[in-house]
Amino acid sequence: MRRAGLIKPLLRINKNKSRVWRENYATQVDANFAECSLDPKEYVDFKRQLRQLNLPHKDGHTCLQLECRLCERNRQPAANSQKGVDQGLLAYVNKRTGAVICPSCDVKTSLANALMAYQLPTPVGYRRPPQCQPHYESRFPHLVDVTAEACEALGIKGLKEDQLNAIGAQWEPEQQLLHFRLRNAAHQVVGEKVLHVADRREETFQGSSTSGLLIHGGGNKSKAVLVSNLLDFIVLATQNIESHCTVCLPYELKTLPQECLPGLERFKELVFWLHYDASHSWDAARAFALKMDEKRCLLIRPTETEPAPHLALRRRLNLRHILSKATPVRHKAITTFGAMRNDILSELQNIEKVNGVKWKRFPVLNKLLKGHRRGELTILTGPTGSGKTTFMSEYSLDLAMQGVSTLWGSFEIRNTRLAATLLRQYVGYPLDDRLQEFNHWAGEFERLPLYFMTFHGQQPLKPVLEAIEHASYVHDVMHVIIDNLQFMMGVSSHRGDKFWEQDSIIAAFRAFATKHNVHVTLVMHPRKERQEDELTTSSVFGTAKATQEADNVLIIQDKRLTSVRGKKYLQIAKNRYSGDLGIMPLEFDKDALSYSSQIHSAKRKREKTPSET
Ligand SMILES: Nc1ncnc2c1ncn2[C@@H]1O[C@H](COP(=O)(O)OP(=O)(O)OP(=O)(O)O)[C@@H](O)[C@H]1O
Ligand code: FES
């Protein structure tokens, strides 16, 4: 049975700020191509067809590599087929998503479409993409060789302009920036990355479906060091390390498009030597390693004596020596303290980053939970209508505003209503009587890394998990919210006990959070209790399994229902990470749909000191 494209349930309302796609020329993306997850049957059919056609193909780390037959450029008879492989006119099939990418003509299509391209004779109805090489037009037309002054402005000790020119850098004198080209797996220029020397800010511009990388080093090397920013790239690339290429990731630790993966296929070993400046990126190496095939990934754990290359050079540390100390990302099933020693030291020295992303609107949560970390399971419960959705919406918005890419599964309320709540919380007041401001705010809001599943109403677990898995791979989603779990009950084929059913759903989300290193928040109804009783962890609907599996249990307590002066507050009833329990008062601002004390006090301040205009 052909499964529906799983990206369909995902409505993307964000574009990464620094990611400029398809701007300078038309990429040949198949018009019918909806991002889809791989249908195993289609994949098996495809491989069978390749064997029948006697087409050589290589099962790579993340992609299946084969001669491209999507356009006319490479359609020799089967006997000559090796030629295509030698010439490098390769197509790549992503083994997780089934997306077929040809970097030579910059084409991206679905496996179903590619299946037709590889059939002989070609079925009627298959429209071959025209042969054309990617042509990226730089937005910086006045680039020159790097000058001695530019090199000096960069402030890297001992660095000479010749070295910068030798690694492909150029200089933009007017805007005072260093410029590098990004190339795809066919070595075509598909984008550019720049470093503003004044504030060390980086920007990435791409106009391709294939997404490029910045790679320095000979094509014969089978090992590479991955760095996350241009300064680290410059420092490492100019060391001319014989054994390794140096690769700069296109979007730092924010996201790694699947379109980059073909460019890394040739490497048997990838060493992550990353700079962790934003707290949300602490776990990025693990998430990226999963995407690149963990088995070939090594990691340099950041410690005082082994920081990222630029810092290491500043501290006069021996870069080759640090590189030699990289260890596998994945520990063996049985390990020793010695093997974990550096992990532990690295975490202790970076405890604030390990603690996770801090909320800006909820300082009490930072105090108790320390931060929002990947790989955990949180349960939020509270009486009916107590504001679970409204609170979770603000909680997730706060994190998304700091770069935590978030996927909402709102089965109860429609996405437009949820997005309207998020937008109102973002703006701080309703826009219904200020419609003239809508475009401004919507433009800003759109840049947040927020995604929505388009499922609505009762849903079985399997397609939901598939959609989440797909989003975590393609969009590097870090936080998933399911509102609420009861909408997944009673629709499975198993007609058993409902507690058993719920336990198995929770166990599936628990396993998912751990395996994919994604934070999952489940909104759940409490079991029916008398209104005057406080809710406790055992009030969460179902068996004790729910709260046993969870790392955090948050309960909205609504004392307004039972006492005249009662207040509403959030109780942290379980906290596996630090063990601190406590409460956070929830004072509601109806205009801003906000529970944040920070928002309240800012508003009060504004009201007290009316603007001078
Ligand atoms: N403290 C509050 N005071 C007044 N109104 C509130 C408060 N908190 C939330 N609301 C409003 O109550 C309504 C219901 O809130 P919400 O949908 O978030 O609750 P819920 O707990 O998710 O509901 P359900 O149990 O149906 O899932 C919303 O219109 C919201 O704006
Ligand atoms: S060579 Fe692949 S589409 Fe042209």
XYZ file of N, CA, C and O in Angstrom, residues 308-472:
660
model
N 36.928 24.335 20.643
C 36.837 24.403 19.180
C 38.121 25.020 18.605
O 38.845 25.729 19.307
N 38.429 24.746 17.303
C 39.736 25.117 16.747
C 40.167 26.570 16.973
O 41.316 26.834 17.338
N 39.266 27.538 16.767
C 39.651 28.938 16.881
C 40.115 29.265 18.298
O 41.141 29.912 18.509
N 39.354 28.765 19.277
C 39.717 28.993 20.683
C 41.004 28.257 21.027
O 41.859 28.772 21.750
N 41.127 27.045 20.482
C 42.319 26.236 20.757
C 43.577 26.963 20.265
O 44.602 26.988 20.949
N 43.473 27.585 19.089
C 44.628 28.307 18.544
C 44.971 29.498 19.432
O 46.133 29.779 19.711
N 43.899 30.197 19.876
C 44.127 31.360 20.747
C 44.833 30.957 22.040
O 45.630 31.692 22.584
N 44.473 29.754 22.523
C 45.102 29.294 23.772
C 46.400 28.538 23.507
O 46.899 27.842 24.389
N 46.885 28.627 22.288
C 48.144 27.984 21.882
C 48.150 26.483 22.151
O 49.149 25.910 22.593
N 47.037 25.850 21.925
C 46.984 24.393 22.114
C 47.371 23.708 20.804
O 47.281 24.317 19.731
N 47.758 22.460 20.910
C 48.188 21.727 19.721
C 46.964 21.106 19.021
O 46.354 20.162 19.527
N 46.617 21.657 17.856
C 45.374 21.238 17.188
C 45.434 19.779 16.721
O 44.460 19.045 16.834
N 46.584 19.365 16.219
C 46.702 17.969 15.755
C 46.539 16.997 16.915
O 45.942 15.933 16.772
N 47.071 17.396 18.040
C 46.983 16.546 19.224
C 45.502 16.409 19.665
O 45.036 15.313 19.967
N 44.785 17.527 19.635
C 43.361 17.473 20.021
C 42.604 16.566 19.048
O 41.806 15.720 19.452
N 42.904 16.729 17.761
C 42.205 15.930 16.754
C 42.428 14.438 16.975
O 41.507 13.624 16.809
N 43.622 14.108 17.397
C 43.926 12.678 17.581
C 43.147 12.082 18.753
O 43.069 10.875 18.909
N 42.569 12.950 19.577
C 41.857 12.429 20.755
C 40.354 12.232 20.535
O 39.616 11.934 21.475
N 39.894 12.391 19.282
C 38.457 12.201 19.018
C 38.058 10.754 19.307
O 38.817 9.832 19.026
N 36.880 10.599 19.858
C 36.401 9.239 20.178
C 35.011 9.035 19.566
O 34.308 10.005 19.284
N 34.590 7.770 19.372
C 33.305 7.529 18.707
C 32.132 8.200 19.420
O 32.110 8.282 20.646
N 31.180 8.667 18.622
C 29.977 9.298 19.192
C 29.199 8.261 19.984
O 28.683 8.515 21.055
N 29.175 7.057 19.435
C 28.343 6.017 20.051
C 29.201 5.145 20.957
O 30.231 4.617 20.538
N 28.753 5.006 22.208
C 29.470 4.099 23.103
C 29.064 2.676 22.786
O 27.945 2.423 22.349
N 29.956 1.765 23.056
C 29.599 0.346 22.872
C 28.553 -0.024 23.921
O 28.330 0.697 24.887
N 27.927 -1.192 23.717
C 26.859 -1.612 24.637
C 27.376 -1.708 26.067
O 26.694 -1.375 27.026
N 28.600 -2.152 26.196
C 29.190 -2.219 27.541
C 30.408 -1.315 27.524
O 31.263 -1.410 26.649
N 30.451 -0.415 28.476
C 31.539 0.572 28.452
C 32.159 0.695 29.840
O 31.691 0.090 30.804
N 33.217 1.474 29.922
C 33.895 1.644 31.214
C 33.873 3.120 31.584
O 33.583 3.970 30.740
N 34.228 3.410 32.806
C 34.273 4.808 33.226
C 35.296 5.578 32.385
O 35.049 6.708 31.971
N 36.400 4.898 32.092
C 37.468 5.529 31.290
C 36.931 6.067 29.978
O 37.269 7.166 29.556
N 36.045 5.281 29.331
C 35.506 5.688 28.030
C 34.576 6.892 28.172
O 34.423 7.687 27.254
N 33.942 7.012 29.332
C 32.967 8.104 29.523
C 33.595 9.336 30.166
O 32.968 10.382 30.262
N 34.827 9.174 30.630
C 35.482 10.211 31.419
C 35.418 11.601 30.773
O 35.020 12.580 31.423
N 35.757 11.656 29.495
C 35.783 12.955 28.827
C 34.383 13.535 28.646
O 34.190 14.738 28.692
N 33.418 12.639 28.434
C 32.020 13.065 28.340
C 31.610 13.790 29.607
O 30.987 14.852 29.588
N 31.973 13.166 30.721
C 31.551 13.701 32.019
C 32.245 15.031 32.285
O 31.613 16.012 32.666
N 33.548 15.062 32.016
C 34.302 16.303 32.238
C 33.721 17.424 31.371
O 33.484 18.542 31.840
N 33.442 17.075 30.115
C 32.913 18.074 29.194
C 31.576 18.616 29.706
O 31.309 19.814 29.670
N 30.747 17.720 30.216
C 29.439 18.176 30.728
C 29.611 19.040 31.968
O 28.933 20.039 32.139
N 30.539 18.653 32.840
C 30.740 19.434 34.061
C 31.254 20.832 33.740
O 30.847 21.814 34.355
N 32.131 20.903 32.741
C 32.692 22.217 32.392
C 31.702 23.083 31.606
O 31.923 24.260 31.424
N 30.649 22.452 31.096
C 29.678 23.220 30.305
C 28.282 23.097 30.901
O 27.297 23.051 30.170
N 28.212 23.058 32.210
C 26.953 22.670 32.857
C 25.763 23.543 32.443
O 24.662 23.050 32.249
N 26.025 24.843 32.254
C 24.910 25.728 31.883
C 24.331 25.350 30.527
O 23.125 25.407 30.298
N 25.196 24.932 29.609
C 24.705 24.532 28.287
C 24.017 23.182 28.370
O 23.018 22.939 27.707
N 24.570 22.293 29.217
C 23.961 20.970 29.372
C 22.563 21.103 29.979
O 21.650 20.360 29.641
N 22.397 22.066 30.884
C 21.106 22.264 31.544
C 19.988 22.581 30.557
O 18.815 22.409 30.872
N 20.335 23.070 29.393
C 19.316 23.284 28.360
C 18.970 24.742 28.125
O 19.550 25.651 28.739
N 17.994 24.934 27.250
C 17.586 26.286 26.857
C 16.743 26.897 27.970
O 15.830 26.274 28.496
N 17.060 28.127 28.304
C 16.322 28.801 29.388
C 15.110 29.539 28.811
O 15.197 30.094 27.723
N 14.031 29.538 29.594
C 12.860 30.309 29.179
C 13.109 31.777 29.499
O 13.681 32.102 30.549
N 12.648 32.649 28.606
C 12.773 34.086 28.883
C 11.577 34.559 29.695
O 11.666 35.484 30.485
N 10.411 33.896 29.467
C 9.186 34.358 30.114
C 8.934 33.687 31.460
O 8.098 34.151 32.222
N 9.602 32.572 31.731
C 9.304 31.823 32.957
C 10.567 31.527 33.767
O 11.063 30.395 33.778
N 11.101 32.554 34.458
C 12.340 32.325 35.215
C 12.189 31.244 36.283
O 13.164 30.554 36.603
N 10.967 31.088 36.833
C 10.788 30.063 37.875
C 11.051 28.667 37.292
O 11.610 27.794 37.958
N 10.646 28.477 36.052
C 10.896 27.178 35.421
C 12.390 26.938 35.264
O 12.869 25.816 35.429
N 13.137 27.988 34.973
C 14.595 27.831 34.850
C 15.189 27.400 36.181
O 16.110 26.587 36.228
N 14.626 27.982 37.258
C 15.158 27.663 38.580
C 14.887 26.196 38.928
O 15.740 25.502 39.464
N 13.675 25.765 38.607
C 13.302 24.408 39.004
C 13.764 23.347 38.001
O 14.418 22.381 38.363
N 13.407 23.557 36.749
C 13.741 22.529 35.747
C 15.135 22.715 35.161
O 15.628 21.874 34.440
N 15.744 23.848 35.424
C 17.078 24.251 34.924
C 17.076 24.643 33.446
O 17.878 25.460 33.027
N 16.200 24.062 32.653
C 16.156 24.411 31.232
C 15.402 23.328 30.475
O 14.923 22.360 31.065
N 15.323 23.534 29.175
C 14.606 22.578 28.321
C 15.651 21.756 27.574
O 16.453 22.303 26.822
N 15.646 20.453 27.800
C 16.665 19.579 27.200
C 16.044 18.623 26.191
O 14.888 18.224 26.326
N 16.837 18.226 25.206
C 16.358 17.255 24.232
C 16.280 15.877 24.874
O 16.880 15.631 25.904
N 15.526 14.995 24.268
C 15.508 13.589 24.698
C 14.637 13.297 25.911
O 14.634 12.173 26.401
N 13.913 14.319 26.413
C 13.097 14.074 27.603
C 11.624 13.967 27.250
O 11.199 14.366 26.161
N 10.853 13.422 28.199
C 9.403 13.332 28.029
C 8.741 14.141 29.147
O 9.039 13.925 30.322
N 7.888 15.099 28.752
C 7.174 15.917 29.743
C 5.682 15.653 29.624
O 5.155 15.558 28.507
N 5.026 15.534 30.765
C 3.564 15.410 30.747
C 2.978 16.660 31.387
O 3.409 17.080 32.467
N 2.008 17.276 30.689
C 1.301 18.430 31.252
C -0.154 18.037 31.434
O -0.811 17.572 30.502
N -0.636 18.223 32.664
C -2.049 17.915 32.891
C -2.691 19.041 33.698
O -2.000 19.941 34.188
N -3.998 18.981 33.817
C -4.729 20.020 34.546
C -6.203 19.857 34.241
O -6.556 19.203 33.241
N -7.077 20.443 35.077
C -8.513 20.281 34.862
C -8.950 20.785 33.486
O -8.255 21.600 32.868
N -10.083 20.330 33.047
C -10.625 20.741 31.753
C -10.760 22.263 31.703
O -11.248 22.874 32.652
N -10.303 22.849 30.631
C -10.439 24.294 30.428
C -9.539 25.127 31.313
O -9.700 26.344 31.428
N -8.549 24.510 31.950
C -7.717 25.277 32.878
C -6.627 26.073 32.160
O -5.897 26.827 32.777
N -6.470 25.856 30.857
C -5.476 26.642 30.109
C -4.260 25.828 29.701
O -3.193 26.402 29.453
N -4.403 24.529 29.612
C -3.250 23.683 29.252
C -2.700 24.085 27.871
O -1.507 24.285 27.704
N -3.626 24.201 26.907
C -3.179 24.542 25.556
C -2.577 25.946 25.526
O -1.534 26.181 24.918
N -3.239 26.875 26.194
C -2.761 28.260 26.185
C -1.375 28.355 26.822
O -0.479 29.025 26.299
N -1.191 27.641 27.937
C 0.105 27.669 28.601
C 1.176 27.007 27.729
O 2.262 27.556 27.534
N 0.842 25.831 27.199
C 1.841 25.109 26.390
C 2.238 25.910 25.156
O 3.362 25.867 24.697
N 1.252 26.656 24.643
C 1.526 27.470 23.473
C 2.568 28.552 23.816
O 3.550 28.739 23.084
N 2.402 29.201 24.944
C 3.364 30.251 25.319
C 4.732 29.659 25.678
O 5.776 30.192 25.311
N 4.688 28.527 26.356
C 5.907 27.818 26.771
C 6.729 27.437 25.537
O 7.938 27.612 25.467
N 6.035 26.920 24.511
C 6.756 26.482 23.311
C 7.193 27.675 22.459
O 8.243 27.649 21.827
N 6.382 28.726 22.472
C 6.739 29.936 21.715
C 8.048 30.523 22.245
O 8.944 30.892 21.478
N 8.146 30.592 23.573
C 9.336 31.117 24.222
C 10.575 30.349 23.733
O 11.591 30.946 23.345
N 10.473 29.029 23.703
C 11.614 28.211 23.277
C 11.895 28.393 21.785
O 13.046 28.503 21.367
N 10.816 28.428 20.990
C 10.997 28.580 19.538
C 11.678 29.916 19.228
O 12.476 30.023 18.297
N 11.352 30.944 20.033
C 11.969 32.262 19.805
C 13.477 32.211 20.063
O 14.217 33.090 19.663
N 13.907 31.166 20.753
C 15.349 31.019 20.986
C 15.961 29.952 20.102
O 17.050 29.451 20.379
N 15.222 29.546 19.089
C 15.805 28.639 18.096
C 15.470 27.171 18.273
O 15.971 26.339 17.532
N 14.630 26.835 19.270
C 14.257 25.420 19.435
C 13.190 25.093 18.391
O 12.048 25.558 18.484
N 13.538 24.306 17.384
C 12.530 24.070 16.344
C 11.478 23.107 16.880
O 11.791 22.086 17.479
N 10.235 23.485 16.669
C 9.113 22.886 17.382
C 8.042 22.390 16.426
O 7.684 23.079 15.476
N 7.553 21.194 16.700
C 6.466 20.622 15.899
C 5.246 20.440 16.782
O 5.297 19.748 17.796
N 4.142 21.086 16.384
C 2.899 21.003 17.146
C 1.969 19.962 16.536
O 1.703 20.003 15.332
N 1.469 19.082 17.383
C 0.416 18.158 16.948
C -0.820 18.527 17.730
O -1.006 18.093 18.857
N -1.636 19.393 17.146
C -2.820 19.863 17.855
C -4.027 19.145 17.289
O -4.499 19.470 16.208
N -4.490 18.142 18.001
C -5.596 17.332 17.482
C -6.937 17.905 17.900
O -7.968 17.584 17.350
N -6.912 18.747 18.929
C -8.155 19.225 19.517
C -8.582 20.533 18.864
O -9.724 20.667 18.432
N -7.673 21.482 18.819
C -8.073 22.745 18.189
C -7.364 22.897 16.844
O -6.268 22.375 16.646
N -7.997 23.613 15.958
C -7.476 23.733 14.604
C -6.171 24.534 14.598
O -5.975 25.404 15.436
N -5.338 24.212 13.608
C -4.036 24.886 13.536
C -4.158 26.399 13.419
O -3.358 27.131 13.991
N -5.169 26.861 12.676
C -5.287 28.316 12.512
C -5.557 28.974 13.861
O -5.022 30.039 14.158
N -6.366 28.294 14.698
C -6.648 28.887 16.012
C -5.426 28.844 16.905
O -5.121 29.794 17.624
N -4.730 27.734 16.837
C -3.504 27.608 17.630
C -2.473 28.655 17.178
O -1.872 29.352 18.003
N -2.322 28.785 15.860
C -1.344 29.755 15.342
C -1.761 31.168 15.730
O -0.914 32.019 16.023
N -3.083 31.429 15.759
C -3.560 32.763 16.158
C -3.218 33.021 17.627
O -2.823 34.137 18.002
N -3.343 31.989 18.467
C -2.968 32.136 19.881
C -1.475 32.423 19.998
O -1.049 33.341 20.711
N -0.682 31.642 19.279
C 0.779 31.842 19.319
C 1.148 33.252 18.859
O 1.979 33.923 19.454
N 0.476 33.690 17.775
C 0.778 35.021 17.232
C 0.409 36.100 18.253
O 1.173 37.051 18.473
N -0.750 35.935 18.905
C -1.175 36.940 19.896
C -0.204 36.968 21.070
O 0.126 38.023 21.604
N 0.279 35.782 21.465
C 1.252 35.734 22.559
C 2.571 36.359 22.114
O 3.263 36.981 22.909
N 2.897 36.209 20.850
C 4.139 36.786 20.317
C 4.051 38.317 20.301
O 4.952 39.022 20.730
N 2.895 38.803 19.833
C 2.709 40.258 19.697
C 2.463 40.913 21.063
O 2.956 41.995 21.341
N 1.671 40.244 21.904
C 1.372 40.790 23.223
C 0.004 41.448 23.313
O -0.383 41.917 24.376
N -0.742 41.495 22.209
C -2.104 42.025 22.234
C -2.856 41.509 21.011
O -2.248 41.078 20.035
N -4.204 41.567 21.065
C -4.954 41.049 19.906
C -4.810 41.979 18.711
O -4.679 43.193 18.875
N -4.831 41.381 17.532
C -4.643 42.200 16.330
C -5.958 42.504 15.621
O -5.958 43.172 14.594
N -7.091 42.024 16.195
C -8.347 42.179 15.440
C -8.735 43.630 15.185
O -9.338 43.944 14.168
N -8.356 44.544 16.096
C -8.666 45.937 15.783
C -7.415 46.714 15.320
O -7.401 47.933 15.301
N -6.360 45.982 15.005
C -5.158 46.645 14.448
C -4.681 45.856 13.240
O -3.514 45.440 13.173
N -5.599 45.629 12.346
C -5.271 44.771 11.202
C -4.138 45.312 10.343
O -3.425 44.555 9.685
N -3.938 46.609 10.414
C -2.865 47.215 9.607
C -1.491 46.703 10.058
O -0.517 46.789 9.313
N -1.430 46.183 11.284
C -0.137 45.695 11.783
C 0.103 44.240 11.414
O 1.189 43.696 11.645
N -0.934 43.585 10.898
C -0.846 42.141 10.704
C 0.358 41.718 9.868
O 1.126 40.838 10.257
N 0.553 42.361 8.726
C 1.640 41.943 7.837
C 3.002 42.038 8.514
O 3.841 41.162 8.365
N 3.190 43.091 9.270
C 4.461 43.279 9.966
C 4.733 42.113 10.921
O 5.772 41.474 10.884
N 3.726 41.835 11.791
C 3.918 40.793 12.800
C 3.995 39.408 12.170
O 4.788 38.563 12.576
N 3.140 39.180 11.168
C 3.138 37.859 10.522
C 4.503 37.604 9.873
O 5.025 36.489 9.929
N 5.087 38.664 9.305
C 6.412 38.537 8.684
C 7.461 38.113 9.699
O 8.302 37.256 9.443
N 7.392 38.708 10.886
C 8.356 38.348 11.940
C 8.097 36.943 12.457
O 9.014 36.151 12.652
N 6.826 36.672 12.682
C 6.426 35.395 13.281
C 6.813 34.222 12.378
O 7.220 33.164 12.849
N 6.707 34.462 11.084
C 6.985 33.415 10.095
C 8.413 32.884 10.189
O 8.690 31.776 9.778
N 9.299 33.707 10.735
C 10.699 33.290 10.791
C 10.980 32.314 11.929
O 12.053 31.755 12.031
N 9.996 32.138 12.819
C 10.233 31.221 13.942
C 10.203 29.782 13.443
O 9.412 29.437 12.571
N 11.044 28.921 14.021
C 11.070 27.526 13.559
C 9.903 26.720 14.119
O 10.060 25.885 14.995
N 8.700 27.027 13.636
C 7.490 26.341 14.119
C 6.857 25.558 12.978
O 6.717 26.072 11.869
N 6.492 24.326 13.255
C 5.832 23.481 12.256
C 4.560 22.917 12.879
O 4.492 22.732 14.093
N 3.575 22.650 12.033
C 2.312 22.110 12.543
C 1.920 20.852 11.781
O 1.984 20.850 10.550
N 1.526 19.836 12.523
C 0.981 18.663 11.835
C -0.445 19.008 11.434
O -1.148 19.681 12.183
N -0.853 18.524 10.285
C -2.214 18.873 9.867
C -3.228 17.785 10.223
O -4.316 17.757 9.688
N -2.865 16.898 11.126
C -3.841 15.931 11.616
C -4.872 16.657 12.460
O -4.539 17.611 13.146
N -6.101 16.160 12.437
C -7.105 16.751 13.316
C -8.049 15.648 13.782
O -8.377 14.754 13.033
N -8.476 15.738 15.022
C -9.381 14.720 15.563
C -8.642 13.437 15.903
O -7.417 13.416 15.979
N -9.410 12.358 16.104
C -8.821 11.078 16.514
C -7.768 10.614 15.510
O -7.989 10.692 14.306
N -6.644 10.151 16.000
C -5.581 9.677 15.113
C -4.922 8.443 15.673
O -4.598 8.409 16.849
N -4.668 7.449 14.832
C -3.879 6.326 15.326
C -2.417 6.748 15.517
O -1.947 7.708 14.898
N -1.729 6.019 16.360
C -0.366 6.401 16.726
C 0.625 6.347 15.550
O 1.476 7.214 15.396
N 0.480 5.309 14.719
C 1.535 5.037 13.725
C 1.791 6.207 12.764
O 2.935 6.663 12.665
N 0.750 6.716 12.074
C 1.055 7.837 11.165
C 1.581 9.065 11.885
O 2.395 9.823 11.329
N 1.155 9.259 13.123
C 1.640 10.422 13.872
C 3.138 10.253 14.151
O 3.944 11.160 13.910
N 3.507 9.063 14.600
C 4.933 8.831 14.881
C 5.763 8.946 13.612
O 6.875 9.472 13.634
N 5.196 8.463 12.509
C 5.939 8.550 11.238
C 6.153 10.005 10.833
O 7.229 10.386 10.371
N 5.110 10.801 11.007
C 5.230 12.228 10.647
C 6.270 12.916 11.525
O 7.064 13.734 11.053
N 6.281 12.556 12.803
C 7.236 13.191 13.721
C 8.657 12.770 13.372
O 9.590 13.576 13.363
N 8.802 11.490 13.075
C 10.131 10.980 12.754
C 10.666 11.689 11.502
O 11.826 12.092 11.438
N 9.768 11.842 10.547
C 10.151 12.513 9.312
C 10.578 13.962 9.592
O 11.608 14.434 9.111
N 9.768 14.647 10.400
C 10.080 16.054 10.701
C 11.374 16.170 11.488
O 12.150 17.102 11.279
N 11.622 15.210 12.362
C 12.849 15.325 13.163
C 14.053 15.134 12.245
O 15.108 15.719 12.466
